[in-house]
Short mmCIF file of C-alpha atoms (C1' of nucleotides) in Angstrom, two decimals:
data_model
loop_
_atom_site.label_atom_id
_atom_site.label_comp_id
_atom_site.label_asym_id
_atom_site.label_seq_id
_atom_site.Cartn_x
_atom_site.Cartn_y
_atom_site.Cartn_z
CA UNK L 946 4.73 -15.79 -15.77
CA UNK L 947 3.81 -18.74 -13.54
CA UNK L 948 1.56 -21.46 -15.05
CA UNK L 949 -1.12 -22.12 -12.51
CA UNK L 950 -2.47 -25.44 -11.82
CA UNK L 951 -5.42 -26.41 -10.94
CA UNK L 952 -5.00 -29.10 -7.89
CA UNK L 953 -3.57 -26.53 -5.82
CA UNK L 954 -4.53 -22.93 -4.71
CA UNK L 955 -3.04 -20.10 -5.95
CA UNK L 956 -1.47 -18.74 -2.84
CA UNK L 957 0.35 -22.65 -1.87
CA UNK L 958 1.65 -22.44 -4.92
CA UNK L 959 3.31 -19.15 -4.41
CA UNK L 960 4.60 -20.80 -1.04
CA UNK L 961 5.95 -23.55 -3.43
CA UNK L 962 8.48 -21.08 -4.95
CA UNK L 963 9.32 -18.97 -1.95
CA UNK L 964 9.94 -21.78 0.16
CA UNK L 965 12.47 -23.14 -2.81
CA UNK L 966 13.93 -20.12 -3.07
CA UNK L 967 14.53 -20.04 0.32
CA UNK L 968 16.11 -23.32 1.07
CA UNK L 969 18.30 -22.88 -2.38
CA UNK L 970 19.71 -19.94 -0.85
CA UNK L 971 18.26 -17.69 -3.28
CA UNK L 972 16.81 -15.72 -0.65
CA UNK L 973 19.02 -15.55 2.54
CA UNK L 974 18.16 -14.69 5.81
CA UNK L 975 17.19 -10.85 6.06
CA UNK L 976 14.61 -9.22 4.29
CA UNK L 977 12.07 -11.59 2.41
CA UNK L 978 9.74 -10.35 -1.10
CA UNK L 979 7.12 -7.79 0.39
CA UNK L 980 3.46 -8.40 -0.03
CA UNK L 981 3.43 -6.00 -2.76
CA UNK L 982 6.73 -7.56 -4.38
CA UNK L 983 4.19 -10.96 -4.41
CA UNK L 984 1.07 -9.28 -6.08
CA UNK L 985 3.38 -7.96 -8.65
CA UNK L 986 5.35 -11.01 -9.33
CA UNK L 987 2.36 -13.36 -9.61
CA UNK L 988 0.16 -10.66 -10.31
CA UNK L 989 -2.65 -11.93 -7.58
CA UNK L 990 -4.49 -10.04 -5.23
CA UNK L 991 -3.51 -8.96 -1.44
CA UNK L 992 -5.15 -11.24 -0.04
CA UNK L 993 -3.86 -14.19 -1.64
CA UNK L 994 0.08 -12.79 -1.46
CA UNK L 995 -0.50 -12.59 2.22
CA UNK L 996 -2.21 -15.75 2.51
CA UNK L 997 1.68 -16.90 1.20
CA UNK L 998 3.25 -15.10 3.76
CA UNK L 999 1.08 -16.20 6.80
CA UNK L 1000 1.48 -20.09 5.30
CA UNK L 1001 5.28 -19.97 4.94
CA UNK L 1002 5.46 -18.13 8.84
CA UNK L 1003 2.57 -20.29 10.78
CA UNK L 1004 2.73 -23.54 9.10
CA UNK L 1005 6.26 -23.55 7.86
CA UNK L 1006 7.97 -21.02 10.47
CA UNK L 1007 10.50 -20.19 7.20
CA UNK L 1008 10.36 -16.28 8.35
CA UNK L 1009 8.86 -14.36 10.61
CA UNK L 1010 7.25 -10.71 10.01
CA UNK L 1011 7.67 -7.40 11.58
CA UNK L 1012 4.49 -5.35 10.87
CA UNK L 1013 5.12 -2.54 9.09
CA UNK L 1014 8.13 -3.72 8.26
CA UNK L 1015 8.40 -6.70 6.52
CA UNK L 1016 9.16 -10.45 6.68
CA UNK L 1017 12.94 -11.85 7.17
CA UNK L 1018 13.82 -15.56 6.70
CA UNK L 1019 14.74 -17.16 9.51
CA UNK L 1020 13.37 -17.89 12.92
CA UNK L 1021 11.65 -15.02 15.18
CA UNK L 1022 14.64 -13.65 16.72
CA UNK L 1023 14.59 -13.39 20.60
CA UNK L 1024 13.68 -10.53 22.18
CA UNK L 1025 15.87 -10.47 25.38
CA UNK L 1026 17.98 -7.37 26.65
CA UNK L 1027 15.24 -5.17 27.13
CA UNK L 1028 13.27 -3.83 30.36
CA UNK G 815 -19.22 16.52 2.42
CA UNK G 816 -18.79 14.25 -0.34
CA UNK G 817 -22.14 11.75 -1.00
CA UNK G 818 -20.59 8.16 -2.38
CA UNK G 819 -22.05 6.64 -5.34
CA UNK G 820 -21.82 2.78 -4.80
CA UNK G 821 -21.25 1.96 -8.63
CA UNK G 822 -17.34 3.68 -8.78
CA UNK G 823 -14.98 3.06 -5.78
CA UNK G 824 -14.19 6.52 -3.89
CA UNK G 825 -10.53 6.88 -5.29
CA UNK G 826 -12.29 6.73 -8.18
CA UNK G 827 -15.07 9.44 -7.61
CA UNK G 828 -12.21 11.72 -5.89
CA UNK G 829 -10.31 11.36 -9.10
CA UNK G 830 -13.24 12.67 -11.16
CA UNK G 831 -13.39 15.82 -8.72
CA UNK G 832 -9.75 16.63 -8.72
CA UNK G 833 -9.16 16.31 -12.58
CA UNK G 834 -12.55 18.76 -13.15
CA UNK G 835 -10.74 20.79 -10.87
CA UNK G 836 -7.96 20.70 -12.95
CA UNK G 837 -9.08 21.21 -15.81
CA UNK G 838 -11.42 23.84 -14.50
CA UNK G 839 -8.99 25.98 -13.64
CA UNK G 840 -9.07 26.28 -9.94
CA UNK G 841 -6.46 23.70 -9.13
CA UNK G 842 -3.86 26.09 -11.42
CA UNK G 843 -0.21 24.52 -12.44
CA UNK G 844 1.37 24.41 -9.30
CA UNK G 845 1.28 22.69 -6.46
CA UNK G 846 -1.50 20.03 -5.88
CA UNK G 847 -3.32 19.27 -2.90
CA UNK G 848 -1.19 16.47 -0.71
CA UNK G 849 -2.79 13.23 0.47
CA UNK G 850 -3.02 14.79 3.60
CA UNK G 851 -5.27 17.36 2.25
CA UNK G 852 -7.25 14.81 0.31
CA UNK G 853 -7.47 12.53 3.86
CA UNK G 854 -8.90 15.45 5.25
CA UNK G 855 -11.07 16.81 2.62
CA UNK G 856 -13.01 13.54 1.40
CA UNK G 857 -12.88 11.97 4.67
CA UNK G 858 -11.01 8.93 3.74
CA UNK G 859 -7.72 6.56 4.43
CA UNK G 860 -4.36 7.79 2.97
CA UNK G 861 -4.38 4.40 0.57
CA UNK G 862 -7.89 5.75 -0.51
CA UNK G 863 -6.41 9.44 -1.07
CA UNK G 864 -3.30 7.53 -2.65
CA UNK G 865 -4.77 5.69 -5.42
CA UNK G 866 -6.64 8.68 -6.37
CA UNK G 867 -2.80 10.72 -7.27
CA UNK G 868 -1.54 7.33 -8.76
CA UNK G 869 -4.46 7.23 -10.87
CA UNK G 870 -4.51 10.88 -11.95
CA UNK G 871 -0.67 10.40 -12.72
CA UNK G 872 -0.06 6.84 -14.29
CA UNK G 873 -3.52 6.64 -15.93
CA UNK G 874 -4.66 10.24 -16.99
CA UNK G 875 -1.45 11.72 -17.10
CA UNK G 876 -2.97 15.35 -15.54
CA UNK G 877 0.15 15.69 -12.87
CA UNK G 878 3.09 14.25 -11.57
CA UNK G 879 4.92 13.83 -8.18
CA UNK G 880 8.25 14.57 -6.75
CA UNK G 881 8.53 12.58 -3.85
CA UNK G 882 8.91 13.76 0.04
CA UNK G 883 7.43 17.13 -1.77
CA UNK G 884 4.25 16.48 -3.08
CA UNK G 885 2.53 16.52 -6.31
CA UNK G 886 1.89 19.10 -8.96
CA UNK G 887 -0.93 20.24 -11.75
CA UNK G 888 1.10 19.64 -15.33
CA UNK G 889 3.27 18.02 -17.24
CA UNK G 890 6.70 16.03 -16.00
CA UNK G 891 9.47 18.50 -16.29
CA UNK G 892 12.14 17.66 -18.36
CA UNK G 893 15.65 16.96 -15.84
CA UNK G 894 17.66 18.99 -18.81
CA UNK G 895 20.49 20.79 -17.98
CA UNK G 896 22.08 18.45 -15.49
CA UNK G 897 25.61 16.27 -15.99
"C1'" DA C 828 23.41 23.30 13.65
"C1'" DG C 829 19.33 21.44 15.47
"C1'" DA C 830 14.49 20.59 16.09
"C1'" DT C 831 10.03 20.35 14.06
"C1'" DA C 832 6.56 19.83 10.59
"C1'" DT C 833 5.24 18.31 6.06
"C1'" DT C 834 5.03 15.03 2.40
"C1'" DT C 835 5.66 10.98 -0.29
"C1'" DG C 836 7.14 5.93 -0.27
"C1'" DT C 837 6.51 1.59 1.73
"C1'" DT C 838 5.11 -2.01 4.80
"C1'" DC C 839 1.92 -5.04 7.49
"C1'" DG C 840 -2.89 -5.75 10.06
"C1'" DT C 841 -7.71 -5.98 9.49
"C1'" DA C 842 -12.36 -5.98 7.56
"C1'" DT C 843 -15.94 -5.96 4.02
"C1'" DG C 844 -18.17 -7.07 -0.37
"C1'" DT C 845 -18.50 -9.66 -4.62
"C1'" DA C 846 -17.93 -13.63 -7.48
"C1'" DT C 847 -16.76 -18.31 -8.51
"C1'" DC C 848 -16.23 -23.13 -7.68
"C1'" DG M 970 -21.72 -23.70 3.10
"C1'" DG M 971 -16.89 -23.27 2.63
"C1'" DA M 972 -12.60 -22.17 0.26
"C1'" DT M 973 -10.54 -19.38 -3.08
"C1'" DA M 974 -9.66 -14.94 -5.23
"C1'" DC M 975 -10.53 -10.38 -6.54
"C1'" DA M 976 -11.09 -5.28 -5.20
"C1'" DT M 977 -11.91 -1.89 -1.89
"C1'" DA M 978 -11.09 0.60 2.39
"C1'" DC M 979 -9.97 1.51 7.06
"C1'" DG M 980 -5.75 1.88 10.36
"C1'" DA M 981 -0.96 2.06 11.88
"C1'" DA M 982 3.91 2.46 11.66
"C1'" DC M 983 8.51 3.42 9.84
"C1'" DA M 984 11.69 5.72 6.55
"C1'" DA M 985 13.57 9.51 3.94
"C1'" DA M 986 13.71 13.99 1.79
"C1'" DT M 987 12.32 18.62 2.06
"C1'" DA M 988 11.04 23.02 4.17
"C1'" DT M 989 10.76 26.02 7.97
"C1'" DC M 990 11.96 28.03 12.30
#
DNA sequence: AGATATTTGTTCGTATGTATC
DNA sequence: GGATACATACGAACAAATATC
């Protein structure tokens, strides 16, 4: 159970520990925690488990996300070889 | 057509229909109606129709599910008789 | 064997409403 | 008013197992 503090919102704080536990190697590139493998972990709502996920792929461009899915660590691979 | 209280979510008031059905009588043991049938039915998103078999599994215990098969009016069979 | 349809499981995208701070 | 956080609800897509033809 995380201890939440009160300086920071819930969902950075999330980003804290995903973002450790992706530089650490704990989670290596290819499939990241889903959403739902954030609400249930933290046990907070959708929208603050995606509010994680945007964080870590806009601001912090950790992973990227395929909708539907899932996000992967790493940068957005490229797209090229196709029509 | 279903008319939607606004004090209990409609998973919720779908859930109330379906278990008097069940215990009713007119949903029999056997084969419940799928999520498809409850889209269609109630008029509502397949998360919607969704919660409402969670709930009337892991909450009120009424049925249970075998997955890519659907779900069914009854107790969980016991898996006896298998190495 | 193969194609198709059905059904549950899972995932992300989006929007709304409520409450709190 | 704005940010945070909860729950609800719509939509869409992919996967896998099962059943049927």
């Amino acid at each position: 159970m995380i201890e939440w503090r009160d300086d920071l919102p819930r969902w950075r704080q999330i980003a804290t520990v995903i973002q450790r536990r992706i530089t650490s190697g704990e989670y290596p590139p290819g499939r990241l925690i889903s959403e739902n493998g954030l609400m249930q972990e933290f046990g907070v709502a959708r929208n603050t488990a995606r509010k994680t996920i945007v964080w870590l792929r806009e601001e912090k461009a950790l992973i990227y996300t395929r909708p539907n899915l899932g996000s992967f660590v790493g940068p957005e691979p490229e797209d090229d070889g196709e029509e």
